[in-house]
Short mmCIF file of N, CA, C and O in Angstrom, two decimals:
data_model
loop_
_atom_site.label_atom_id
_atom_site.label_comp_id
_atom_site.label_asym_id
_atom_site.label_seq_id
_atom_site.Cartn_x
_atom_site.Cartn_y
_atom_site.Cartn_z
N MET A 1 18.81 21.92 28.51
CA MET A 1 18.11 21.94 27.40
C MET A 1 16.97 22.51 27.60
O MET A 1 16.34 22.15 28.80
N GLY A 2 15.99 22.94 26.89
CA GLY A 2 14.99 23.39 27.00
C GLY A 2 13.59 22.44 26.63
O GLY A 2 14.38 21.62 26.22
N THR A 3 12.37 22.86 27.12
CA THR A 3 11.39 22.08 27.00
C THR A 3 11.39 21.67 25.33
O THR A 3 10.93 20.57 24.82
N LEU A 4 11.20 22.37 24.62
CA LEU A 4 11.03 22.36 23.47
C LEU A 4 12.14 21.73 22.57
O LEU A 4 12.27 20.86 21.66
N ASP A 5 13.70 22.07 22.94
CA ASP A 5 14.68 20.98 22.64
C ASP A 5 14.39 19.58 23.26
O ASP A 5 14.71 19.01 21.95
N GLU A 6 13.87 19.68 24.06
CA GLU A 6 13.82 18.22 24.54
C GLU A 6 12.48 17.19 23.80
O GLU A 6 12.69 16.23 23.22
N ALA A 7 11.48 18.29 23.39
CA ALA A 7 10.33 17.54 22.49
C ALA A 7 10.79 17.45 20.99
O ALA A 7 10.64 16.17 20.68
N TYR A 8 11.58 18.26 20.83
CA TYR A 8 12.35 17.74 19.09
C TYR A 8 13.19 16.46 19.29
O TYR A 8 12.85 16.06 18.53
N ALA A 9 14.14 16.34 20.23
CA ALA A 9 15.11 15.40 20.34
C ALA A 9 14.09 14.01 20.60
O ALA A 9 14.44 13.01 19.96
N SER A 10 13.01 14.34 21.10
CA SER A 10 11.92 12.85 21.36
C SER A 10 11.49 12.58 20.19
O SER A 10 11.53 11.29 19.59
N PHE A 11 10.91 13.74 19.29
CA PHE A 11 10.31 13.64 18.15
C PHE A 11 11.05 12.77 16.90
O PHE A 11 11.08 12.07 16.43
N ALA A 12 12.55 13.50 17.14
CA ALA A 12 13.59 12.96 15.99
C ALA A 12 14.08 11.63 16.28
O ALA A 12 14.06 10.95 15.43
N ARG A 13 13.91 11.16 17.47
CA ARG A 13 14.55 9.89 17.59
C ARG A 13 13.21 8.87 17.16
O ARG A 13 13.60 7.82 16.46
N ARG A 14 12.50 9.10 17.48
CA ARG A 14 11.11 8.33 17.26
C ARG A 14 10.73 8.53 15.92
O ARG A 14 10.17 7.39 14.99
N TYR A 15 10.98 9.74 14.95
CA TYR A 15 10.17 9.59 13.68
C TYR A 15 12.04 9.92 13.12
O TYR A 15 12.04 11.42 12.83
N PRO A 16 12.86 9.45 12.53
CA PRO A 16 14.37 9.99 12.22
C PRO A 16 14.14 10.68 10.50
O PRO A 16 14.75 11.06 10.06
N GLY A 17 13.18 10.30 9.89
CA GLY A 17 13.12 10.72 8.59
C GLY A 17 13.47 9.82 7.59
O GLY A 17 13.96 9.07 7.97
N GLU A 18 13.71 10.05 6.70
CA GLU A 18 13.93 9.36 5.16
C GLU A 18 15.97 9.02 5.35
O GLU A 18 16.27 10.09 6.08
N THR A 19 15.99 8.03 4.92
CA THR A 19 17.62 7.45 5.13
C THR A 19 18.44 8.12 3.98
O THR A 19 19.62 8.48 4.18
N GLY A 20 17.84 8.75 2.96
CA GLY A 20 18.44 9.07 1.87
C GLY A 20 18.97 8.02 0.74
O GLY A 20 19.28 8.54 -0.36
N ARG A 21 18.80 6.91 1.21
CA ARG A 21 19.21 5.85 0.21
C ARG A 21 17.92 6.08 -0.99
O ARG A 21 18.52 5.74 -2.18
N ARG A 22 17.14 6.16 -0.67
CA ARG A 22 16.04 6.14 -2.01
C ARG A 22 15.57 7.28 -2.27
O ARG A 22 15.36 8.43 -1.43
N GLN A 23 15.66 7.51 -3.78
CA GLN A 23 15.43 8.88 -4.38
C GLN A 23 14.43 8.88 -4.95
O GLN A 23 14.14 7.38 -6.21
N PRO A 24 13.47 9.52 -5.45
CA PRO A 24 12.53 9.24 -6.85
C PRO A 24 13.04 9.21 -7.87
O PRO A 24 13.93 9.76 -8.28
N VAL A 25 12.38 8.94 -8.95
CA VAL A 25 12.92 8.49 -10.10
C VAL A 25 12.43 9.79 -10.81
O VAL A 25 13.12 10.40 -11.70
N HIS A 26 11.44 10.20 -10.40
CA HIS A 26 10.87 11.63 -11.52
C HIS A 26 10.37 12.46 -10.33
O HIS A 26 9.66 12.18 -9.79
N THR A 27 10.57 13.56 -10.70
CA THR A 27 10.24 14.68 -10.26
C THR A 27 9.09 15.73 -10.98
O THR A 27 9.90 16.21 -12.02
N VAL A 28 8.05 15.65 -11.03
CA VAL A 28 7.11 16.41 -11.85
C VAL A 28 6.65 17.88 -11.04
O VAL A 28 6.49 18.04 -9.99
N TYR A 29 7.22 19.03 -11.99
CA TYR A 29 7.27 20.24 -11.12
C TYR A 29 5.56 20.94 -12.16
O TYR A 29 5.84 20.74 -13.35
N GLY A 30 4.94 21.71 -11.63
CA GLY A 30 3.74 22.19 -11.94
C GLY A 30 2.54 22.28 -11.06
O GLY A 30 2.54 21.52 -10.19
N GLY A 31 1.69 23.73 -11.28
CA GLY A 31 0.51 23.52 -10.57
C GLY A 31 -0.32 22.25 -10.23
O GLY A 31 -0.39 21.58 -11.54
N ALA A 32 -1.27 22.42 -9.34
CA ALA A 32 -2.05 21.43 -9.37
C ALA A 32 -3.25 21.63 -10.85
O ALA A 32 -3.62 20.48 -11.04
N HIS A 33 -3.48 22.68 -11.00
CA HIS A 33 -4.18 23.01 -12.06
C HIS A 33 -3.68 22.19 -13.54
O HIS A 33 -4.00 22.23 -14.37
N LEU A 34 -2.47 21.70 -13.52
CA LEU A 34 -1.75 21.01 -14.33
C LEU A 34 -1.92 19.77 -14.53
O LEU A 34 -1.69 19.16 -15.80
N PHE A 35 -2.13 19.08 -13.46
CA PHE A 35 -2.27 17.81 -13.25
C PHE A 35 -3.58 17.40 -13.72
O PHE A 35 -4.53 17.84 -12.98
N GLN A 36 -3.80 16.16 -14.30
CA GLN A 36 -5.17 15.58 -14.66
C GLN A 36 -5.10 14.40 -14.66
O GLN A 36 -3.91 13.78 -14.10
N ALA A 37 -6.06 13.50 -14.34
CA ALA A 37 -6.33 12.52 -14.32
C ALA A 37 -5.49 11.64 -15.41
O ALA A 37 -4.69 10.47 -14.94
N GLY A 38 -5.26 11.99 -16.52
CA GLY A 38 -4.28 11.00 -17.29
C GLY A 38 -2.69 11.54 -17.27
O GLY A 38 -1.99 10.93 -18.31
N THR A 39 -2.54 12.33 -16.48
CA THR A 39 -1.15 12.99 -16.47
C THR A 39 0.09 11.85 -16.42
O THR A 39 1.01 11.68 -16.81
N THR A 40 -0.32 10.68 -15.12
CA THR A 40 0.90 9.77 -15.10
C THR A 40 0.78 8.80 -15.68
O THR A 40 1.58 8.58 -16.19
N ARG A 41 -0.52 8.64 -16.67
CA ARG A 41 -0.23 7.66 -17.97
C ARG A 41 0.57 7.99 -18.83
O ARG A 41 1.27 7.42 -19.44
N ARG A 42 0.10 9.39 -19.32
CA ARG A 42 0.84 10.26 -20.43
C ARG A 42 2.52 10.12 -20.02
O ARG A 42 3.07 9.75 -21.11
N LEU A 43 2.91 10.42 -18.84
CA LEU A 43 4.33 10.23 -18.56
C LEU A 43 4.84 9.01 -18.41
O LEU A 43 6.04 8.75 -18.96
N GLY A 44 4.19 8.18 -18.17
CA GLY A 44 4.63 6.60 -18.17
C GLY A 44 4.62 6.02 -19.47
O GLY A 44 6.02 5.54 -19.99
N ASP A 45 3.77 6.43 -20.77
CA ASP A 45 3.76 6.21 -21.95
C ASP A 45 4.86 6.80 -22.52
O ASP A 45 5.65 6.21 -23.46
N LEU A 46 5.49 8.11 -22.29
CA LEU A 46 6.65 8.86 -22.94
C LEU A 46 8.01 7.95 -22.04
O LEU A 46 9.00 7.97 -22.88
N ALA A 47 7.73 7.77 -20.80
CA ALA A 47 8.97 6.95 -20.52
C ALA A 47 9.13 5.33 -21.12
O ALA A 47 10.38 5.38 -21.45
N LEU A 48 8.10 4.94 -21.56
CA LEU A 48 8.38 3.54 -22.31
C LEU A 48 8.94 3.80 -23.76
O LEU A 48 9.47 3.00 -24.16
N VAL A 49 8.42 4.87 -24.41
CA VAL A 49 8.77 5.14 -25.84
C VAL A 49 10.57 5.32 -25.58
O VAL A 49 11.30 4.87 -26.52
N THR A 50 10.72 6.58 -24.54
CA THR A 50 12.02 6.78 -24.55
C THR A 50 13.03 5.63 -24.27
O THR A 50 13.91 5.45 -25.06
N LEU A 51 12.58 4.48 -23.45
CA LEU A 51 13.45 3.40 -22.71
C LEU A 51 13.43 2.71 -24.11
O LEU A 51 14.57 2.26 -24.26
N GLY A 52 12.31 2.35 -25.20
CA GLY A 52 12.33 1.62 -26.09
C GLY A 52 13.45 2.44 -27.30
O GLY A 52 14.00 1.56 -28.05
N GLU A 53 13.56 3.52 -27.27
CA GLU A 53 14.27 4.43 -28.28
C GLU A 53 15.70 4.08 -27.93
O GLU A 53 16.71 3.90 -28.67
N TYR A 54 16.18 4.65 -26.51
CA TYR A 54 17.51 4.61 -26.04
C TYR A 54 18.11 3.43 -25.31
O TYR A 54 19.13 3.24 -25.16
N ALA A 55 16.99 2.50 -24.68
CA ALA A 55 17.74 1.07 -24.18
C ALA A 55 16.86 0.15 -24.34
O ALA A 55 15.88 -0.31 -23.56
N PRO A 56 16.76 -0.60 -25.62
CA PRO A 56 15.62 -1.69 -25.80
C PRO A 56 15.65 -2.83 -25.73
O PRO A 56 14.65 -3.38 -25.35
N HIS A 57 16.77 -2.92 -24.99
CA HIS A 57 17.22 -4.41 -24.36
C HIS A 57 18.18 -4.17 -22.90
O HIS A 57 18.51 -3.37 -22.88
N ALA A 58 18.18 -5.24 -22.16
CA ALA A 58 18.55 -5.36 -21.09
C ALA A 58 20.09 -5.14 -20.96
O ALA A 58 20.58 -3.97 -19.83
N VAL A 59 20.75 -5.54 -22.20
CA VAL A 59 22.01 -5.25 -21.98
C VAL A 59 22.28 -3.60 -22.37
O VAL A 59 23.52 -3.09 -21.96
N THR A 60 21.59 -2.95 -23.04
CA THR A 60 21.76 -1.50 -23.29
C THR A 60 21.46 -0.96 -22.07
O THR A 60 22.02 0.06 -21.71
N PHE A 61 20.33 -1.05 -21.83
CA PHE A 61 19.81 -0.59 -20.15
C PHE A 61 21.02 -0.54 -19.40
O PHE A 61 21.27 0.08 -18.66
N ARG A 62 21.70 -1.76 -18.84
CA ARG A 62 22.55 -2.12 -18.10
C ARG A 62 23.61 -1.17 -18.14
O ARG A 62 24.21 -0.62 -17.26
N ALA A 63 24.20 -1.13 -19.32
CA ALA A 63 25.54 -0.19 -20.03
C ALA A 63 24.96 0.92 -19.35
O ALA A 63 26.29 1.81 -19.15
N CYS A 64 24.11 1.37 -19.95
CA CYS A 64 23.77 3.10 -19.92
C CYS A 64 23.66 3.13 -17.90
O CYS A 64 23.79 4.59 -17.77
N ARG A 65 23.28 2.30 -17.34
CA ARG A 65 23.64 2.66 -16.10
C ARG A 65 24.70 2.48 -15.49
O ARG A 65 25.05 2.62 -13.99
N GLY A 66 25.70 1.88 -16.22
CA GLY A 66 27.01 1.99 -15.45
C GLY A 66 26.99 0.36 -14.72
O GLY A 66 28.34 0.13 -14.01
N VAL A 67 26.23 -0.37 -14.87
CA VAL A 67 26.40 -1.70 -14.61
C VAL A 67 27.24 -3.08 -15.13
O VAL A 67 26.78 -2.89 -16.13
N ALA A 68 27.93 -3.45 -14.36
CA ALA A 68 28.84 -4.35 -15.66
C ALA A 68 28.09 -6.03 -15.02
O ALA A 68 27.60 -6.00 -14.26
N TRP A 69 28.29 -6.85 -16.18
CA TRP A 69 27.46 -7.94 -16.07
C TRP A 69 28.54 -8.74 -15.13
O TRP A 69 29.78 -8.81 -15.38
N SER A 70 28.20 -9.53 -14.34
CA SER A 70 28.73 -10.60 -13.59
C SER A 70 28.82 -11.97 -13.85
O SER A 70 27.83 -12.47 -14.68
#
């Protein structure tokens, strides 16, 4: 192994990266010029409206997520 390979292997052992178990709920695509102070609030408000319309109760929300009651 060369010096660079050894350094990379050492780095990878120390900082293995994400496990892949957690994923972002939302990804917002757009340039920085589109992001404003109220962007996250507006997206949150839209999410709450959507949740209220399509899954207003815990039972409905669980059903849409495919989780059975135990």
